[in-house]
Each structure stands twice: as structure tokens, then as C-alpha cells.
Short mmCIF file of C-alpha atoms in Angstrom, two decimals:
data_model
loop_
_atom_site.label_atom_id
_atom_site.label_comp_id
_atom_site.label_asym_id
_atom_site.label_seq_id
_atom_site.Cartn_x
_atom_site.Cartn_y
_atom_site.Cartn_z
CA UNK B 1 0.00 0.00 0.00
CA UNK B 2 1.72 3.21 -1.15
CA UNK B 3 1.77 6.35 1.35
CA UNK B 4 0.44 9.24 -0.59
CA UNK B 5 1.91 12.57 -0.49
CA UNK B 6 -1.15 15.73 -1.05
CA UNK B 7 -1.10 18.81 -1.20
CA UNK B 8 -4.03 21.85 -2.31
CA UNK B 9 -3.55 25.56 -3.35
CA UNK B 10 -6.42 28.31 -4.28
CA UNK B 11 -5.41 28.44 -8.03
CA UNK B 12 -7.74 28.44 -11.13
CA UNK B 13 -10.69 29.87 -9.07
CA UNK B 14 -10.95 26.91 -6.95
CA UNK B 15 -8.92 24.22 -5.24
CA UNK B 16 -6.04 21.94 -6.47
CA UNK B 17 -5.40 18.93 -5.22
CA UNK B 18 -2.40 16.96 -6.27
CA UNK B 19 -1.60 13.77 -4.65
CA UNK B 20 1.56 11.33 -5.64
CA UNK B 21 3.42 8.38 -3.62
CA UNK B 22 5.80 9.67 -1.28
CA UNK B 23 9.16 9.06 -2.84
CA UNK B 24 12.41 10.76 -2.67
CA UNK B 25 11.38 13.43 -5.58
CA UNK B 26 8.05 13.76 -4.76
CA UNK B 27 8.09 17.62 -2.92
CA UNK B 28 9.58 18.56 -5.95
CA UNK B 29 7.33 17.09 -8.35
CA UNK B 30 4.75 18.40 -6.43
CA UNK B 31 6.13 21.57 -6.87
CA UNK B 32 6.67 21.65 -10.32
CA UNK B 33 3.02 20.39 -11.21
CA UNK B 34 1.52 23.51 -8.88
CA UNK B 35 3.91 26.01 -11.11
CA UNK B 36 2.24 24.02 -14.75
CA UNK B 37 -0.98 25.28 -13.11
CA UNK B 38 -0.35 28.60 -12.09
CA UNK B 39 1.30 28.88 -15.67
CA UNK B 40 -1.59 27.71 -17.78
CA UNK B 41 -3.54 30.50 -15.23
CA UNK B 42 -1.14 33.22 -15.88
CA UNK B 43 -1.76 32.43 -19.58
CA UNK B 44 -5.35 31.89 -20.09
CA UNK B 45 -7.32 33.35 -16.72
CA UNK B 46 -9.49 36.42 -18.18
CA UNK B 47 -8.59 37.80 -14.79
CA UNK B 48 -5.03 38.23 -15.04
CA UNK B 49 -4.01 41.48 -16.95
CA UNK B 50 -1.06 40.22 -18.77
CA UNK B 51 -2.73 36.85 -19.92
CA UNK B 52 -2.93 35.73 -23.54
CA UNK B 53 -6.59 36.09 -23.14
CA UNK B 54 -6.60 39.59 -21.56
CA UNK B 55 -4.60 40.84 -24.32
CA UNK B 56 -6.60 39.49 -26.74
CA UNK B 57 -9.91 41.18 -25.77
CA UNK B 58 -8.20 44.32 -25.73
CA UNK B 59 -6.50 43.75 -29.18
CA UNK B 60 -8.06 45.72 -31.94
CA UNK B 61 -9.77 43.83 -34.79
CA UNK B 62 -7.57 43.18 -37.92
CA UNK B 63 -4.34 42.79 -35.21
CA UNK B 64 -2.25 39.79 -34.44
CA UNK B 65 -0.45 39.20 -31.51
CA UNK B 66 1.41 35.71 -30.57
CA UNK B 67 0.52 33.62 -27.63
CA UNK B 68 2.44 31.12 -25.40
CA UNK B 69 2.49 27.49 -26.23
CA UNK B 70 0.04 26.35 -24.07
CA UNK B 71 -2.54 29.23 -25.07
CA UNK B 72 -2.21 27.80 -28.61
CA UNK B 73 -2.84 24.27 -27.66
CA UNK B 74 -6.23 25.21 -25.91
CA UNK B 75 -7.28 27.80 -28.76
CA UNK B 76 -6.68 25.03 -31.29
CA UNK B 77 -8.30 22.00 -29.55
CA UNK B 78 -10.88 24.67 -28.87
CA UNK B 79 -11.52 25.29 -32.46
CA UNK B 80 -11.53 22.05 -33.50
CA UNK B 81 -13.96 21.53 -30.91
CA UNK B 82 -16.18 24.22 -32.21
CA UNK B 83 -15.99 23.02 -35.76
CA UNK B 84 -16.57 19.19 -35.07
CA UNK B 85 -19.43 19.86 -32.64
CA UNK B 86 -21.20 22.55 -35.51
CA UNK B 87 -20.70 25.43 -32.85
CA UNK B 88 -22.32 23.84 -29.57
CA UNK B 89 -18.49 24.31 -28.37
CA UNK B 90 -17.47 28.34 -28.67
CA UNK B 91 -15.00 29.80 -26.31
CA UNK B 92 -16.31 33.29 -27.08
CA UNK B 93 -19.41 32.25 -25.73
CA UNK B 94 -21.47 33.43 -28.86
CA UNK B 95 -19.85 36.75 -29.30
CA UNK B 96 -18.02 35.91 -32.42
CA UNK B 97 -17.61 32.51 -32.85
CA UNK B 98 -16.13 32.86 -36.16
CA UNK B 99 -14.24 36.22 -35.32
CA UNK B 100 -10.85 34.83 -34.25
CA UNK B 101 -8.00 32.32 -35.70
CA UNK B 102 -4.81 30.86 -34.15
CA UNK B 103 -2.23 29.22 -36.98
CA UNK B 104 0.92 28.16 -34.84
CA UNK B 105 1.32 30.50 -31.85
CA UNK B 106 -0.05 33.35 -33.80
CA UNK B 107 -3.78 34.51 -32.79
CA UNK B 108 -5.37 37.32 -35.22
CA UNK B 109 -8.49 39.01 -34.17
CA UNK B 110 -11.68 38.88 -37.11
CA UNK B 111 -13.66 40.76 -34.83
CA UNK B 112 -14.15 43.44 -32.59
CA UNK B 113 -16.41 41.23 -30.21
CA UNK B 114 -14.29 38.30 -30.47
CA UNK B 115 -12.95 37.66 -26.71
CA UNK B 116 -12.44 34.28 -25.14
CA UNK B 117 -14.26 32.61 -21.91
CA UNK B 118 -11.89 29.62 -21.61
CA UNK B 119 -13.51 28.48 -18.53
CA UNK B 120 -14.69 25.49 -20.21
CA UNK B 121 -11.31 23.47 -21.90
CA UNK B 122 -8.28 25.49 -19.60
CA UNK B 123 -8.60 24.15 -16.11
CA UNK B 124 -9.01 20.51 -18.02
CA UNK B 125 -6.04 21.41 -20.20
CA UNK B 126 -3.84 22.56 -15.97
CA UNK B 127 -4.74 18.91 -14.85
CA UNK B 128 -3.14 17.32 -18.33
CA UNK B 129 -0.38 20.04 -18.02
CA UNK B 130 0.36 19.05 -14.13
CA UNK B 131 0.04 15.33 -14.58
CA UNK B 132 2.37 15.47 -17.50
CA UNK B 133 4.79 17.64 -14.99
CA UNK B 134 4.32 14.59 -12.88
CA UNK B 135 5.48 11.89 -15.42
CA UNK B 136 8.05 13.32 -16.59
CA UNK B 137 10.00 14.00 -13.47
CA UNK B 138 9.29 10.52 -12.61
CA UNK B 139 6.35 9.89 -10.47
CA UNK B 140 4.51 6.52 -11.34
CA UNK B 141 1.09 7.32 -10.19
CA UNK B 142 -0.76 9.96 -9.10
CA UNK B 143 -3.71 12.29 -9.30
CA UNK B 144 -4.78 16.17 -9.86
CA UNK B 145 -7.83 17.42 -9.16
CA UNK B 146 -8.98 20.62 -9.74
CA UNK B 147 -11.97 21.48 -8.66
CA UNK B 148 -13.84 18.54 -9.83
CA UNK B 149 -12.08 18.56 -13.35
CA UNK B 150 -9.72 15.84 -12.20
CA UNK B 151 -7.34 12.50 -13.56
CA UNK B 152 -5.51 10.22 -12.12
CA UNK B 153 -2.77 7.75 -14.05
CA UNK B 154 -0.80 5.01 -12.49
CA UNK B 155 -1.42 2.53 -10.15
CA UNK B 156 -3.91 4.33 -7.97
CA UNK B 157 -7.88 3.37 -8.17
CA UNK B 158 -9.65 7.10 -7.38
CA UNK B 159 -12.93 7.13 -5.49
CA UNK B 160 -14.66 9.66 -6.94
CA UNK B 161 -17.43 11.47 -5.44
CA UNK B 162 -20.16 13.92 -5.76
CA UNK B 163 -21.67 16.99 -3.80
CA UNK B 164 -25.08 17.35 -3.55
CA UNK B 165 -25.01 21.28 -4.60
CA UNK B 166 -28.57 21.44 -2.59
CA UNK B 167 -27.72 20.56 0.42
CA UNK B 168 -24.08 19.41 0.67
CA UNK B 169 -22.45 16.15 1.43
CA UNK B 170 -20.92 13.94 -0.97
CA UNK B 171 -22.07 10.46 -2.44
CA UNK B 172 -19.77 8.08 -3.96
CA UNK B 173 -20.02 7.58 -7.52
CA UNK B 174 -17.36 5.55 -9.66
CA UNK B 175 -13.67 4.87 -9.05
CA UNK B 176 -11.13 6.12 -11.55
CA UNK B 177 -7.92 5.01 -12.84
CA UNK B 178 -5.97 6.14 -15.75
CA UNK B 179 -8.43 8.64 -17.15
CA UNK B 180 -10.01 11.72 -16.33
CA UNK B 181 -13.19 13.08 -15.28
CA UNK B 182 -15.53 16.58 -14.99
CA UNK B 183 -18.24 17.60 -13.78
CA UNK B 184 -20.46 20.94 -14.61
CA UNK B 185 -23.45 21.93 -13.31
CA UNK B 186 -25.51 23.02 -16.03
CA UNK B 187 -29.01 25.54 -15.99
CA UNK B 188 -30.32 28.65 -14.65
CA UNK B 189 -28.52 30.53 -11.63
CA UNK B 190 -25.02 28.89 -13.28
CA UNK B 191 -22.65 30.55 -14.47
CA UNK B 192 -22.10 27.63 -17.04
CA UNK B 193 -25.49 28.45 -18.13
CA UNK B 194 -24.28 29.95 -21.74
CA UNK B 195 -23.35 26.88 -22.71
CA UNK B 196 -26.93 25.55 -22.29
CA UNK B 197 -28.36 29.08 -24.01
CA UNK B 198 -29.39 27.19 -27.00
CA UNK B 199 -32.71 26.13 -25.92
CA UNK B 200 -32.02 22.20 -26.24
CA UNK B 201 -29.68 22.40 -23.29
CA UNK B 202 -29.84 20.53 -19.65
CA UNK B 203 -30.52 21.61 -16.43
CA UNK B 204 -28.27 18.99 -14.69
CA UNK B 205 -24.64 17.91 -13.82
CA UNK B 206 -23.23 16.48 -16.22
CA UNK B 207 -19.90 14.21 -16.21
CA UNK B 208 -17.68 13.16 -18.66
CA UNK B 209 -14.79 10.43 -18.25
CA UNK B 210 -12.31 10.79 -21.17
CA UNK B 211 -8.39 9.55 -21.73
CA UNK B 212 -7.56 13.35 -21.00
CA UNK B 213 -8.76 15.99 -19.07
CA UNK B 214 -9.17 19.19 -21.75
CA UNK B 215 -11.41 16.47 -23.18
CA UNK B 216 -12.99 15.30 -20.45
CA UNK B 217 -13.60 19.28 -19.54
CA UNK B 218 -14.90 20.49 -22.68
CA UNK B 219 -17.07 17.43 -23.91
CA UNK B 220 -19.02 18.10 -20.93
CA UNK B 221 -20.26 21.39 -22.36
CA UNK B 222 -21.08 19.91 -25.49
CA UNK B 223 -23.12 17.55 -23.58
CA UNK B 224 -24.88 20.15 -21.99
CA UNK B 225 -25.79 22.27 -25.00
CA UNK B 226 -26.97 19.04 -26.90
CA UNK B 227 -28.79 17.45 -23.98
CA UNK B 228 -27.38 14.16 -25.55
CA UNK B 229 -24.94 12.08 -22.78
CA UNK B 230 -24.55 9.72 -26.35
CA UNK B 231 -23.19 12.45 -28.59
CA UNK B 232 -21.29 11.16 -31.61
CA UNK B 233 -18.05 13.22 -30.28
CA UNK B 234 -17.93 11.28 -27.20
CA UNK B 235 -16.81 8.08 -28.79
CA UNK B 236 -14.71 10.28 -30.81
CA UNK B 237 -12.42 11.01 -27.85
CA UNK B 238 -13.26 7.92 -26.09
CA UNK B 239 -15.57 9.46 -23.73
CA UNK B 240 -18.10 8.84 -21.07
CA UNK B 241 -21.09 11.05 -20.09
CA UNK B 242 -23.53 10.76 -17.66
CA UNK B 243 -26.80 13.67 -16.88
CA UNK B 244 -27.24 13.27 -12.98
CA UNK Q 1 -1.63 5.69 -23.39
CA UNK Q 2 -2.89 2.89 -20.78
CA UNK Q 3 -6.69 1.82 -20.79
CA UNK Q 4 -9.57 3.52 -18.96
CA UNK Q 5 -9.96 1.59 -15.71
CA UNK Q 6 -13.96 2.99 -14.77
CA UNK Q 7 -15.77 0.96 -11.76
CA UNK Q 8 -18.95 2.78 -11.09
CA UNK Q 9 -20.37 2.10 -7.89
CA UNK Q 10 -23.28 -0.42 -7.79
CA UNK Q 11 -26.87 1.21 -8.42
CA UNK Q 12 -25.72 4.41 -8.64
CA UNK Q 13 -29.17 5.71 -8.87
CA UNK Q 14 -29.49 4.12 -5.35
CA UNK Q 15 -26.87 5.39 -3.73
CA UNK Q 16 -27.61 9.21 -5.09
CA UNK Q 17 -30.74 8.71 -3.00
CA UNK Q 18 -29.03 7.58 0.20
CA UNK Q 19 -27.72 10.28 2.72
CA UNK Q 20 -24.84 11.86 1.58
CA UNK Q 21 -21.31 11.40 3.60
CA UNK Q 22 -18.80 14.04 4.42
CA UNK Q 23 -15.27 14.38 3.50
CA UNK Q 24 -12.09 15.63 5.64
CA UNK Q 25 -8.81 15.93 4.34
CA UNK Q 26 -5.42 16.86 6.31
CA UNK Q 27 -2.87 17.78 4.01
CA UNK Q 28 -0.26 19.31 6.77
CA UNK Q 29 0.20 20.61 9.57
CA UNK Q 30 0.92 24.59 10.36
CA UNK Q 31 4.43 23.11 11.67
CA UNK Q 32 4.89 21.38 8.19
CA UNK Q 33 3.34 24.64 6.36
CA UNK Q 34 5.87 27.05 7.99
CA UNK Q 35 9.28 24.98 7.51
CA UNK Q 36 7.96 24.71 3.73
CA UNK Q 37 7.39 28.12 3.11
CA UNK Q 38 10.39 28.98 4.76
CA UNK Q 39 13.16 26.60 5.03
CA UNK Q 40 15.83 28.54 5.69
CA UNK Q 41 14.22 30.14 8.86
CA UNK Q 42 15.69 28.86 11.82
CA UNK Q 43 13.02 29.96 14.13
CA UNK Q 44 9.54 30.95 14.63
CA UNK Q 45 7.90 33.28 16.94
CA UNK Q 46 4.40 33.22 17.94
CA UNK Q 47 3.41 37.25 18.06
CA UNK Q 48 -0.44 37.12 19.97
CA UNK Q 49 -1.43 41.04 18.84
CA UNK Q 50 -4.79 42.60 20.51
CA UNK Q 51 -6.77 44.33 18.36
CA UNK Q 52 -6.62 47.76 20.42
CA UNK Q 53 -9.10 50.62 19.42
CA UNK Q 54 -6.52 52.39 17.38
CA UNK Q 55 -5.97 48.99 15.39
CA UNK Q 56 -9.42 47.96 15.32
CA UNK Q 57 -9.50 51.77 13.55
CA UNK Q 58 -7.02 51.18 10.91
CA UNK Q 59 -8.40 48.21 9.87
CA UNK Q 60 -11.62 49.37 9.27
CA UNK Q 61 -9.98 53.01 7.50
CA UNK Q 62 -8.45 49.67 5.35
CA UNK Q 63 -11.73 47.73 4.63
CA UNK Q 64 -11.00 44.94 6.96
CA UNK Q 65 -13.08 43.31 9.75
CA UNK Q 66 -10.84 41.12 11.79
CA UNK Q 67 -12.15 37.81 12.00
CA UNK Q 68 -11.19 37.64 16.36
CA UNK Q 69 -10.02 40.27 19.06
CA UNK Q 70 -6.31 39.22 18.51
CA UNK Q 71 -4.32 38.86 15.62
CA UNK Q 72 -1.90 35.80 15.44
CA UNK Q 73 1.08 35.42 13.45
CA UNK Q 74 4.17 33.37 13.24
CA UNK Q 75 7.70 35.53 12.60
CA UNK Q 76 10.01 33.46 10.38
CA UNK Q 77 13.69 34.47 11.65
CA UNK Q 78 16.96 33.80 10.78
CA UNK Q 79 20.11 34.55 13.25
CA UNK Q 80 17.07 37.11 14.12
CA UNK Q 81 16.62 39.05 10.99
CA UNK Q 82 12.80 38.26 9.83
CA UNK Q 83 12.36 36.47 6.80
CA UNK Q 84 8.61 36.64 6.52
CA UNK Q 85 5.21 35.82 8.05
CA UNK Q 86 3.08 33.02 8.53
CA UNK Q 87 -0.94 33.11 9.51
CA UNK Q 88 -2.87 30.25 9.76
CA UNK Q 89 -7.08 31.02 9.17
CA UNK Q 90 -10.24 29.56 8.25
CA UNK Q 91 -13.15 30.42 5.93
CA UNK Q 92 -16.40 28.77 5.75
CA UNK Q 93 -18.23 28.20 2.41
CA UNK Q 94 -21.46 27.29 2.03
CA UNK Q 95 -20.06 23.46 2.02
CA UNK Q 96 -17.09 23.68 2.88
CA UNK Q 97 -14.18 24.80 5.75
CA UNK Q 98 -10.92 25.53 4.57
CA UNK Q 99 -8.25 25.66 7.24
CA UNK Q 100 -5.04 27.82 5.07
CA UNK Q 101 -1.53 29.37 6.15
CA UNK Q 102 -0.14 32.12 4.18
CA UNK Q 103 3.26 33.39 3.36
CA UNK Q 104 4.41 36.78 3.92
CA UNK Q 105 7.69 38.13 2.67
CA UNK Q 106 9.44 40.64 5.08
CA UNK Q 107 8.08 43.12 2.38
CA UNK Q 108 4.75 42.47 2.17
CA UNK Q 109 4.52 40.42 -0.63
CA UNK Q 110 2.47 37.19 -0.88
CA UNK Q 111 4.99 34.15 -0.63
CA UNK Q 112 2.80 31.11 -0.78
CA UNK Q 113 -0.44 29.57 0.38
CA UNK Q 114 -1.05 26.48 0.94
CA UNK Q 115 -4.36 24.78 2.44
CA UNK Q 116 -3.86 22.73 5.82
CA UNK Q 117 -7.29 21.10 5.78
CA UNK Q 118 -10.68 20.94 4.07
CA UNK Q 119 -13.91 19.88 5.22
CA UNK Q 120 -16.46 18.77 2.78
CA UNK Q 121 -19.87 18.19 4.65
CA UNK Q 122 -23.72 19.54 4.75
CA UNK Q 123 -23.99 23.34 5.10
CA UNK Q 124 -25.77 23.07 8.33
CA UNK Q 125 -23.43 21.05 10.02
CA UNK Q 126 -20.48 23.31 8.76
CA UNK Q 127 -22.36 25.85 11.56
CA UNK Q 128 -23.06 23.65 13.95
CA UNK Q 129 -20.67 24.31 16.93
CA UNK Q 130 -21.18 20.62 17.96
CA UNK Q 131 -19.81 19.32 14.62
CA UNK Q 132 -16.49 22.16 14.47
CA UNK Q 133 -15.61 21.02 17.96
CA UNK Q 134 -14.48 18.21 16.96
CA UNK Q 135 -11.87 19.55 14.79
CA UNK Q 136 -10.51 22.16 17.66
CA UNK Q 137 -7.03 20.94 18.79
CA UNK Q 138 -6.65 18.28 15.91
CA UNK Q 139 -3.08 18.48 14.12
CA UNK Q 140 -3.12 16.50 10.73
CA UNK Q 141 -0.27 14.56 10.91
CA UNK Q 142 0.62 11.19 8.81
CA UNK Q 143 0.51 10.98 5.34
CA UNK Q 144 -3.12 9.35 4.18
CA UNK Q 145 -3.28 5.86 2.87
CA UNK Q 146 -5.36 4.94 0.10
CA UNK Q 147 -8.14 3.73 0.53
CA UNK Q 148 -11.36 5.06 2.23
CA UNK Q 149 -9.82 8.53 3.38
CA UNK Q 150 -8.39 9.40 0.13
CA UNK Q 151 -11.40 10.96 -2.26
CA UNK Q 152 -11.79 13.35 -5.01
CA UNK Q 153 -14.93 15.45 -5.01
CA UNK Q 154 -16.16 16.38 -8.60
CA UNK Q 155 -18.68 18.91 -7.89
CA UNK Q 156 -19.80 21.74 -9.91
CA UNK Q 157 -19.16 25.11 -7.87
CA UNK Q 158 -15.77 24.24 -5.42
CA UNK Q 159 -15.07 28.08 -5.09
CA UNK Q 160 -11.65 29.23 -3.75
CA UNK Q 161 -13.28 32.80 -2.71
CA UNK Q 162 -13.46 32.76 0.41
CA UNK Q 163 -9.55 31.36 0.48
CA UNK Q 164 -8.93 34.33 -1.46
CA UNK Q 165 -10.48 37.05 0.44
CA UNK Q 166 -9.39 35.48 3.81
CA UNK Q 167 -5.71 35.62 2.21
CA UNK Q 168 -6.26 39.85 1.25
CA UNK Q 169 -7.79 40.55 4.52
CA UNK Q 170 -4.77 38.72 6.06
CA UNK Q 171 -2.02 40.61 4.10
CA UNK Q 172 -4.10 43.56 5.07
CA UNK Q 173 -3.32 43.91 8.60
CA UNK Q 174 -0.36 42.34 8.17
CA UNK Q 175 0.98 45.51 6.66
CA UNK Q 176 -0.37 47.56 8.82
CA UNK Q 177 1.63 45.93 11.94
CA UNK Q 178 4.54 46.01 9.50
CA UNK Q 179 4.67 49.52 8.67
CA UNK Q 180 3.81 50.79 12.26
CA UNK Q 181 7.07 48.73 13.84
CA UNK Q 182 4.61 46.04 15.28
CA UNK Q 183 6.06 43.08 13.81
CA UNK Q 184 10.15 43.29 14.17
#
């Protein structure tokens, strides 16, 4: 039985948990998985003035500007997103869904509204970043968990549970291993809402188990905009969904 | 990429109508928080401030409501020059209690934060006295096993607000001891 080293910060808007066996690196894995995070949130949060995403929405239209790495993964799975699921998936949350590209690392503005809510795919995209951190500086198994977008790889079975948002407490609902999994909460009073705007949408939680995270995260908005936990792009990705 | 390994609980439909559990995690100990956040420090002093009248003043001129009468904070020293700060506080969500120190640099600047416990439960026993007693005096210590205590919540709205305005308010009068010699 392994002896788990955890550890939570306040980043992304909410709490991260990582966990990974206590071994002789682990305080500095640890580490270096809490500074992926903060890095994807320094990139992408709409609340930090320097972020790709910041600049962006104050970019005039016709301008480019170039954005980190990791800012260009998102934008691009994001897109793809948006063009496989025929615009149920749009990071600018309806503003100008068409009003922005990103070729390589360099982003040009179409639009004047165009400005990005990334809420949906980043924190999923922090929990691939941080678990990749993880691997590569050695640690076999593991788990981050942010917030309820979460993953665990390795040997390590996760009990996964789920708050009642009414009245509190938890109830166990599946174990995980080697995958990820979200959770939204989807309908009026939510901020997660706009993705449901569409009229067809759910007024539920919704959960998505997928290989990766930013999958697992975004799916579960397309889920909620199509009301359909058997949409085509789920076995796409090899994905999951349940409505609870 | 290694294979999806899913186990849903049995009748989950079932068990989403059964009475829902709570959750309590220790990740470390204030002890354990301090030495992390500064491991070079090679003491550190417990400072127990009242909130006097002319404090209690500034605060407020500040936009801050101290939580208790006295303000508590750990000095991190080495061969007695002071490194930084430590406080240890609380917030309650609606869910939730989130026991977190904070890091101070000797200039004011945030260093780290890290969270020392959270408790996951129903919102009316998070205010019942009865149920925080039991946490009053209890030091996580050992590292958790897996197993039954180790759990991931995947919730919709795990807010890190309160965490965040508990950590302002904290720097807050931090800097006001600071400034006004309190805290040499």
C-alpha cells in the first residue's frame, strides 16, 4: 500500500489537489506540477491582466499578436472543438464565434467582439499540463484534481465522489484510474449556463470520463448544450457522459 | 496511453438517493506549512497582537473586519533578521471549511499559500458548533493511505473565494503591523 503525499492551493478559481506516492522526488514534483498550473492560469485566466486572453480582448480587430504554447494548444483543440461539434463548443461564448483564428502560436483578431471565456477546456487542459509535470519528473502514479475537473494515471484506483449542490455532502459515484473526469453543473442561476443558451440544453450535472482531461472538460459542455450524454463526439475522444 | 480503468459504484441511482457522507482531508500541519514556506528560517515566533481601538481603527480606514479580538502570526527568523510571516485562518463556504496558512515576505509580498485542511460536509453542520468542535485541537499529521480517506470530489461550484479574500484581509493587517514597527 503506497503512502500518498497531497497537497491543495487556491489556483484556477478553486482548489487543487495533487496527490503522488511519497518518494524521494516527490516535494519537488509536487512543486513543479503547482507552477504548470499557475502557468496555464497566468496564460489563459481572463482575470489576469497580462494573460494571452486579456490581451486578446483588448487587441483591436484586424491585429495579431502571438501567444504562449500552451494558449495555442487550448485555442486550437478549442476550435476544432467548435468546428466538429457545428458550434455547440465556442470559447467566445457566442460573441463571435467565427471572429478569431490561431495558426501556430499566432492569434489574429476577425472581430471586434471576439474575446475568449476559456472556462470550459483550460482548467481541463492545468490537470493534463500538471500530470504530465508529474510523469516526466518521474512519479509513477498519481492524481490532480482541480476542482472537480480531475485525472488520475498510475497505479492508484480514485474514489470519486459527488456533492449534492442542494444541500451538501458527498455520495460516492465511480472509481477512476488512468483517465479523467468533470463535472459541470448546467441551468439557470449557473454561471455555465451559456453553454446551455441554445434552448435544447440541460438543467443537470453532467460528467464526462475521457483519456484526458481538456477532453474530459470540454465534452461536458457539449453535452450540456446538446442534452445528448450519447453524442457522436464522445466516442470520438473515447468518452463517457452521464446527466445526474 | 494505458486503458480507462472505470468501476462505477453499484446502483448508482441508489446510492444518489441515500444520505450523503462528508469528506475531511489533512494535508499538513501549520508546523509542516511554515518549515515549507520557509526553510531557511531557523526559528519561529508566535506574536499574539490585541486588536486595540486604534488597530481595530485602521483596519476598518483599510476595509478589513478582523475575524477575532487578537491577531496571530508566526515571525520566520533567521540569526534574528525576519524572513517573513506566517498566519494560519479559516473560511467557511457554504459546504465547505478551509483551514489555510499564508506566506508573507518581510516586504509584504504574498509568498505562498497552501491549504492545511478541508472539510467537505452539509452546510448546516459546517455551523453547527457541535460538529467544528471536533476539529478544535486536531493536528493532521501522517501521510493518508489509500483507501477510504483518500477521495476526489467532482462537484460543480468548489469556489476558492473565500480562500482568497481570507488571504487579502490577512495581508491587510499584516501591513499595517509592519509599517507601524509592530512586527520586528
Amino acid at each position: 500500500m503506497s503512502v500518498w503525499l497531497r497537497r491543495a492551493r487556491p489556483l484556477l478559481g478553486t482548489l487543487v489537489e495533487i496527490g503522488v506516492p511519497q518518494e524521494a522526488a516527490a516535494e519537488d514534483a509536487l512543486q513543479a506540477a503547482f507552477a504548470a498550473v499557475r502557468r496555464v492560469q497566468a496564460c489563459m485566466s481572463r482575470f489576469e491582466l497580462d494573460s494571452d486572453v486579456a490581451r486578446f480582448a483588448a487587441l483591436p480587430s484586424g491585429a495579431s499578436m502571438e501567444v504562449e504554447s500552451e494558449t495555442a494548444v487550448v485555442l486550437q483543440s478549442a476550435w476544432a472543438l467548435q468546428q466538429a461539434s457545428g458550434g455547440l463548443f465556442d470559447i467566445t461564448l457566442g460573441r463571435a464565434p467565427d471572429g478569431w483564428r490561431c495558426e501556430g502560436r499566432s492569434l489574429h483578431k476577425q472581430a471586434a467582439a471576439a474575446a475568449f471565456d476559456l472556462g470550459g477546456i483550460a482548467k481541463g487542459y492545468a490537470v493534463d499540463s500538471a500530470v504530465q509535470t508529474l510523469q516526466r519528473l518521474g512519479c509513477t502514479a498519481g492524481w490532480v484534481n482541480a476542482g472537480g475537473d480531475l485525472r488520475a494515471f498510475g497505479a492508484v484506483l480514485l474514489p470519486v465522489l459527488l456533492r449534492d449542490e442542494d444541500s451538501g455532502g458527498v455520495h460516492p459515484f465511480m472509481q477512476l484510474g488512468d483517465a479523467a473526469f468533470s463535472t459541470s453543473r448546467f441551468g439557470v442561476h449557473c454561471r455555465s449556463q451559456v453553454w446551455a443558451a441554445g434552448g435544447r440544453g440541460v438543467d443537470a450535472h453532467v460528467s464526462v470520463a475521457a483519456p484526458s482531461c481538456l477532453w474530459a472538460d470540454a465534452l461536458t459542455k457539449v453535452v450540456a448544450a446538446s442534452g445528448d450524454a450519447q453524442h457522436p463526439l464522445l466516442q470520438e475522444h473515447r468518452a463517457r457522459a452521464w446527466l445526474h | 496511453m494505458p486503458a480507462m480503468r472505470m468501476a462505477l459504484y453499484p446502483s448508482a441511482a441508489l446510492i444518489a438517493l441515500a444520505p450523503a457522507g462528508a469528506l475531511a482531508v489533512d494535508y499538513m500541519t501549520a508546523e509542516q506549512a511554515q518549515k515549507l514556506m520557509f526553510p531557511q528560517a531557523d526559528a519561529f515566533e508566535p506574536r499574539d497582537l490585541p486588536v486595540d481601538a486604534a488597530l481595530a481603527q485602521q483596519l476598518a480606514a483599510a476595509g478589513v473586519k478582523p475575524a477575532a479580538p487578537r491577531l496571530q502570526v508566526r515571525l520566520a527568523r533567521q540569526g534574528g533578521a525576519v524572513l517573513g510571516f506566517v498566519v494560519v485562518d479559516e473560511v467557511i463556504g457554504k459546504f465547505e471549511r478551509i483551514t489555510y496558512a499564508v506566506g508573507v515576505e518581510a516586504d509584504g509580498r504574498v509568498r505562498q499559500v497552501e491549504v492545511l485542511s478541508y472539510r467537505e460536509s452539509h452546510g448546516h453542520e459546517i455551523r453547527l458548533p457541535a460538529w467544528r468542535r471536533q476539529f478544535v485541537g486536531k493536528t493532521a499529521a501522517s501521510p493518508l493511505q489509500v483507501g477510504e480517506d483518500i477521495a476526489n470530489i467532482s462537484g460543480a461550484t468548489l469556489s476558492c473565494t473565500h480562500v482568497t479574500e481570507g488571504v487579502r484581509r490577512n495581508v491587510v493587517w499584516l501591513d499595517l503591523l509592519r509599517r507601524s514597527g509592530r512586527l520586528s
